[in-house]
Coordinates of C-alpha atoms in Angstrom, one line a residue:
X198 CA 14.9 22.4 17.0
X199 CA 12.9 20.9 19.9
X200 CA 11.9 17.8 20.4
X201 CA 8.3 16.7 19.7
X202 CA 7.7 13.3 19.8
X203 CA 10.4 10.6 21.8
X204 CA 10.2 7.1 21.9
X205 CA 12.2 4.9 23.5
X206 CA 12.8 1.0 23.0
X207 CA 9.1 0.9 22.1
X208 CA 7.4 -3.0 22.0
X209 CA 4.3 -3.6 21.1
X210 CA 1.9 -7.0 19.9
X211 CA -1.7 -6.9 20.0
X212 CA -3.7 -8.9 22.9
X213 CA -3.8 -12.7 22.1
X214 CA -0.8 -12.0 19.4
X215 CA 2.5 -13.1 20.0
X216 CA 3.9 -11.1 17.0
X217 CA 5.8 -8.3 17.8
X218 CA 4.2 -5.3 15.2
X219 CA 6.7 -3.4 16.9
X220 CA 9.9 -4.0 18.2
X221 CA 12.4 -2.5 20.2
X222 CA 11.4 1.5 18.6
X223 CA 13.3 4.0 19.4
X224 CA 12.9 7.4 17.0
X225 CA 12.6 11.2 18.2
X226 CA 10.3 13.6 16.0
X227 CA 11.6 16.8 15.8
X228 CA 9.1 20.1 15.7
X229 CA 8.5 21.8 12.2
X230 CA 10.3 18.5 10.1
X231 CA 7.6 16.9 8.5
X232 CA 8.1 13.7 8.4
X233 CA 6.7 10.4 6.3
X234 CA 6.9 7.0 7.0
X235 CA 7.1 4.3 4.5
X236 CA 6.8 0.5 4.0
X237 CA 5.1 -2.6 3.0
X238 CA 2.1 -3.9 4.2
X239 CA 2.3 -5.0 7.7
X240 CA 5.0 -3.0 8.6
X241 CA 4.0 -1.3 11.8
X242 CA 2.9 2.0 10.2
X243 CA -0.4 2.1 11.4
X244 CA 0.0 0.8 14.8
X245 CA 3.0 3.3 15.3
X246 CA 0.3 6.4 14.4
X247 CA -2.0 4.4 16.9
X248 CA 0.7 4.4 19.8
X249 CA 1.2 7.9 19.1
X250 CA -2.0 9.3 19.6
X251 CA -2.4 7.4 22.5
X252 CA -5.1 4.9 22.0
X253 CA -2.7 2.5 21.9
X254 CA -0.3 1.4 24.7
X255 CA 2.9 0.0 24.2
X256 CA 3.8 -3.2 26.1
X257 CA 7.6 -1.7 26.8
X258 CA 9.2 1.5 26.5
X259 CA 8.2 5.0 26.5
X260 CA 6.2 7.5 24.6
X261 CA 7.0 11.8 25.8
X262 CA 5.1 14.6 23.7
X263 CA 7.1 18.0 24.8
X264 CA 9.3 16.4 27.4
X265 CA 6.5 14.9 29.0
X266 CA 5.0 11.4 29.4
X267 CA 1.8 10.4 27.8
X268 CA -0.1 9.0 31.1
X269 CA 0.2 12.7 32.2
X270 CA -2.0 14.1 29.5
X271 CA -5.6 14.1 29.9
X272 CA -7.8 12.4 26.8
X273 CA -8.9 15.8 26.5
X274 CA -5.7 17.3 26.6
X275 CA -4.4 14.8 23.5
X276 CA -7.1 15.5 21.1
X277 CA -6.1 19.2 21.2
X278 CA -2.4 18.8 20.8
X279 CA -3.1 15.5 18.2
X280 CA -5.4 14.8 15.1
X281 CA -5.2 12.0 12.9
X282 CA -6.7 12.0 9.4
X283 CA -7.2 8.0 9.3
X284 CA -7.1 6.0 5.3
X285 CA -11.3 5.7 6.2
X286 CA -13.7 5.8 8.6
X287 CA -17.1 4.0 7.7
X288 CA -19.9 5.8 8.7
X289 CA -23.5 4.7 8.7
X290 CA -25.2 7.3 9.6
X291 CA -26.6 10.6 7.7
X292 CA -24.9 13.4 8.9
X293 CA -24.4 16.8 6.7
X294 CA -20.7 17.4 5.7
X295 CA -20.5 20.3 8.2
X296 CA -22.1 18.3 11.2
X297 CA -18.9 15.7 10.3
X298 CA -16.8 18.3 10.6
X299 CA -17.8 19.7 14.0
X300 CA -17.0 16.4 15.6
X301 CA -13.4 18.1 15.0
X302 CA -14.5 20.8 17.6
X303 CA -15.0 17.8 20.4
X304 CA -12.0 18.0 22.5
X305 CA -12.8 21.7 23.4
X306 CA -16.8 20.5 24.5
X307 CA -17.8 19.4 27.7
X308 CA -19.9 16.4 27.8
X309 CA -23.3 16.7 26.1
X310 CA -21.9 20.2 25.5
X311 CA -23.9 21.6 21.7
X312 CA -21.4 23.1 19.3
X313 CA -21.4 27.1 19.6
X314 CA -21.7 29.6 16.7
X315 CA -18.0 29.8 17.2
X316 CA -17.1 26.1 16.6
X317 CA -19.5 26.1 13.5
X318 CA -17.5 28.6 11.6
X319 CA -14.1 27.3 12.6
X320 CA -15.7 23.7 10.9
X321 CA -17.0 25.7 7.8
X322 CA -13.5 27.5 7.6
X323 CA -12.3 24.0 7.2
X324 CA -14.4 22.9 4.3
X325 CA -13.6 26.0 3.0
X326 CA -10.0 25.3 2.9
X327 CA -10.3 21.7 1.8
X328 CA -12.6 23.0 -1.3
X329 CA -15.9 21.0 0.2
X330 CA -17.7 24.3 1.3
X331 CA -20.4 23.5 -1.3
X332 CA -21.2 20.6 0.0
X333 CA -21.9 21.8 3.7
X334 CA -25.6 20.4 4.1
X335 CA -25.0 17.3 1.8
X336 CA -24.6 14.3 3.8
X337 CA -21.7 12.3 3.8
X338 CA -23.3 8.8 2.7
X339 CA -23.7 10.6 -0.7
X340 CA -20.3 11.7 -1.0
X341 CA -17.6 10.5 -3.2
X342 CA -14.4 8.0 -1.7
X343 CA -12.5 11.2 -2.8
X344 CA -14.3 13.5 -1.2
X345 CA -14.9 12.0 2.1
X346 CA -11.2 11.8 2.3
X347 CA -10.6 15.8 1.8
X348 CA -13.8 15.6 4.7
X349 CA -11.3 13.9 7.2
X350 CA -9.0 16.3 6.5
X351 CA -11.0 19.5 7.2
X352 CA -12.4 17.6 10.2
X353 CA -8.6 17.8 11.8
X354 CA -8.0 21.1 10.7
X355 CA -11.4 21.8 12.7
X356 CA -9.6 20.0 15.9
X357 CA -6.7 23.0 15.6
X358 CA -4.4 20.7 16.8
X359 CA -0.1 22.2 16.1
X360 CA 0.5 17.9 15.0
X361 CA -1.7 16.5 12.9
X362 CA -1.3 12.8 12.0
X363 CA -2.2 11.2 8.3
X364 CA -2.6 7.4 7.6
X365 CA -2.1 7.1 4.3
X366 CA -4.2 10.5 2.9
X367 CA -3.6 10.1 -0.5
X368 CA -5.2 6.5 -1.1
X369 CA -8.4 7.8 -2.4
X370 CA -7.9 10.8 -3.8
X371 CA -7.7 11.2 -7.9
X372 CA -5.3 13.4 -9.0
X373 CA -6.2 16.6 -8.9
X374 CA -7.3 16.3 -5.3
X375 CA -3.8 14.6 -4.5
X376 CA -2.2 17.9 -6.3
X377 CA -4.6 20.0 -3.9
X378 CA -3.5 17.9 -0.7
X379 CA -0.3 18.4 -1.4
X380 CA -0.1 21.9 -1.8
X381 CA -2.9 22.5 1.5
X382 CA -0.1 20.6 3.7
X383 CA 2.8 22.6 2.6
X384 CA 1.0 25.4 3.3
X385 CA 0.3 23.8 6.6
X386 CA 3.9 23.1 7.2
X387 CA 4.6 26.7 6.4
X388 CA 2.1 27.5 9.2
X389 CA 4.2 25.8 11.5
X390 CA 2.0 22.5 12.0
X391 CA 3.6 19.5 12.5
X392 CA 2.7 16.9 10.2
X393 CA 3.6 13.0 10.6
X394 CA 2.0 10.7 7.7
X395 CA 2.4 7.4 5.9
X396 CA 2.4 6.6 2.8
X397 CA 3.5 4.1 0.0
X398 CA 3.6 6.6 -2.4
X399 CA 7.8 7.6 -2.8
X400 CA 6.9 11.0 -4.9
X401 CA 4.2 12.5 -2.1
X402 CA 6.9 12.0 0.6
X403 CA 9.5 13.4 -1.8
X404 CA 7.2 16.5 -2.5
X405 CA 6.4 17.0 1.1
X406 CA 8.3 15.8 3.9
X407 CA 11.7 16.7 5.0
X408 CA 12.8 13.2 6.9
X409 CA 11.9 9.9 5.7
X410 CA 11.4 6.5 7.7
X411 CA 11.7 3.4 6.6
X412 CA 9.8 0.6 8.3
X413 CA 10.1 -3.4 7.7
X414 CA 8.6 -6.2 10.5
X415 CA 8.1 -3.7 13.1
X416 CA 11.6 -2.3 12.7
X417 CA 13.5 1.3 11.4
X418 CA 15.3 -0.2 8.7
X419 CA 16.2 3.5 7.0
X420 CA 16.2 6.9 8.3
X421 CA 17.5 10.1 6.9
X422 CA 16.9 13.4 4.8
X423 CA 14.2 12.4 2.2
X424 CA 16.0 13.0 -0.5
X425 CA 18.8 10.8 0.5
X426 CA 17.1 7.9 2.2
X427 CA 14.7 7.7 -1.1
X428 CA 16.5 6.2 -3.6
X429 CA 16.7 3.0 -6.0
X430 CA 19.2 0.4 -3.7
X431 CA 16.7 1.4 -0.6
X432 CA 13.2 1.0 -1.9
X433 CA 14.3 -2.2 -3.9
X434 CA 15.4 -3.5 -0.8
X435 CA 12.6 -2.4 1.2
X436 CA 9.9 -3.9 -0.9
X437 CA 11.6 -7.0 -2.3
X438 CA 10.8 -5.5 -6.1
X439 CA 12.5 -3.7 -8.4
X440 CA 12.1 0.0 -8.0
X441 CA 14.0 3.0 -9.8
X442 CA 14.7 6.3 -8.9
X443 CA 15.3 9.0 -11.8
X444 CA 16.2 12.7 -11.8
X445 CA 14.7 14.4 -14.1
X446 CA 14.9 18.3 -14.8
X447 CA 15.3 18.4 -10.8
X448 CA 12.4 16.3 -9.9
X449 CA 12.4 12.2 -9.6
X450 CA 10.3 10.0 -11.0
X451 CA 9.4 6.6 -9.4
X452 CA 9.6 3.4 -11.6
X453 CA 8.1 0.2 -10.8
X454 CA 8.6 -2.3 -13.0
X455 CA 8.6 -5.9 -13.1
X456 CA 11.4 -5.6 -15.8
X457 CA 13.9 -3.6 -13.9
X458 CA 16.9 -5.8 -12.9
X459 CA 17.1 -6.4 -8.9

């Protein structure tokens, strides 16, 4: 399995700061292993997807993307290879759903370049596959939280990128839509994208991902096969609060309860 993502002895604090949100990083991401990342508030999650993409910079270390260095890729060149469905985006203006969607098609424009019939139906196909085809001309300001999520999501499937990056895509979905995600990016694994996300939500990385981080003050405190790393003694410890991990008819349930001995 090649390598698709290394990073080495990454530092990083934000201008002004001098917290250290990251801290001495090192992790390689392996091709076709999805992989979530979980932890408290604060943890670095965020900032990690960030330095990833590139719009970030670490202050020390060293990022590759296929065995080669980030400074070497042009910003065009990133937003083919890299798409990041972030936890929101507010937008104030009235675009349609499908117009949304096309900004996907952006790093294959050239400047001031208009979308083509081409990129229009690659965008629709998206909405189709997210379940928002209905909703094509409707603009987004009169769209539900849940919807506008599913609308980030067909917006990176527009961008065709192999690695596509989530930040936390379940946080406004209901249920059904969360049962719908789920099953859209195993189908997407299956297609042989690569697929990075964070989450605080033990059962979605359970159901989807194969390798599991575990992130505290900037730091990997766990790492491993999902179904090992997530257990009782490690998310207790990781969040400070009693968690509980229980098989059940080969599937585990989550507990988090106040009552639950340390």
């Amino acid at each position: 399995m090649a390598a698709l993502l290394e990073l080495q002895d990454i530092k990083f604090s934000y201008s002004g700061s001098r917290q250290s949100v990251l801290d001495g990083l090192t992790l390689t991401i392996q091709e076709g292993q999805p992989l979530a990342i979980l932890g408290p508030n604060g943890s670095g999650k965020t900032t990690l997807l960030h330095l990833i993409l590139g719009w970030l910079k670490p202050n020390h270390g060293s990022l590759q993307l296929n065995g080669k260095r980030f400074a070497d890729y042009s910003r065009r060149e990133l937003g083919q290879l890299l798409a990041l469905v972030p936890q929101n985006e507010p937008v104030s203006f009235e675009f349609s759903a499908l117009d949304y969607v096309l900004f996907g098609r952006a790093p294959y424009l050239a400047p001031l370049e208009q979308p083509s019939k081409a990129d229009q139906s690659i965008a629709f196909a998206a909405l189709e596959r997210v379940g928002l085809s209905a909703l094509a001309n409707r603009s987004i300001m009169a769209m539900s939280g849940g919807e506008k999520q599913m609308l980030l999501i067909a917006r990176a499937l527009a961008q065709q990128s192999q690695t596509i990056l989530l930040d936390e895509p379940t946080s406004h979905l209901d249920l059904g839509n969360k049962a719908r995600l789920t099953n859209l990016l195993r189908e997407l694994a299956a297609e042989g994208h690569n697929l990075i996300f964070t989450t605080h939500e033990p059962d979605f990385a359970l159901a989807l991902s194969e390798r599991t981080l575990m992130m505290q003050r900037g730091q990997i405190l766990f790492d491993g096969p999902t179904s090992t790393v997530i257990n009782s003694a490690v998310l207790t410890d990781l969040y400070g609060s009693p968690v509980e991990v229980v098989a059940h008819e080969g599937r585990f349930l989550i507990r988090w309860d106040h009552q639950l001995p340390c």
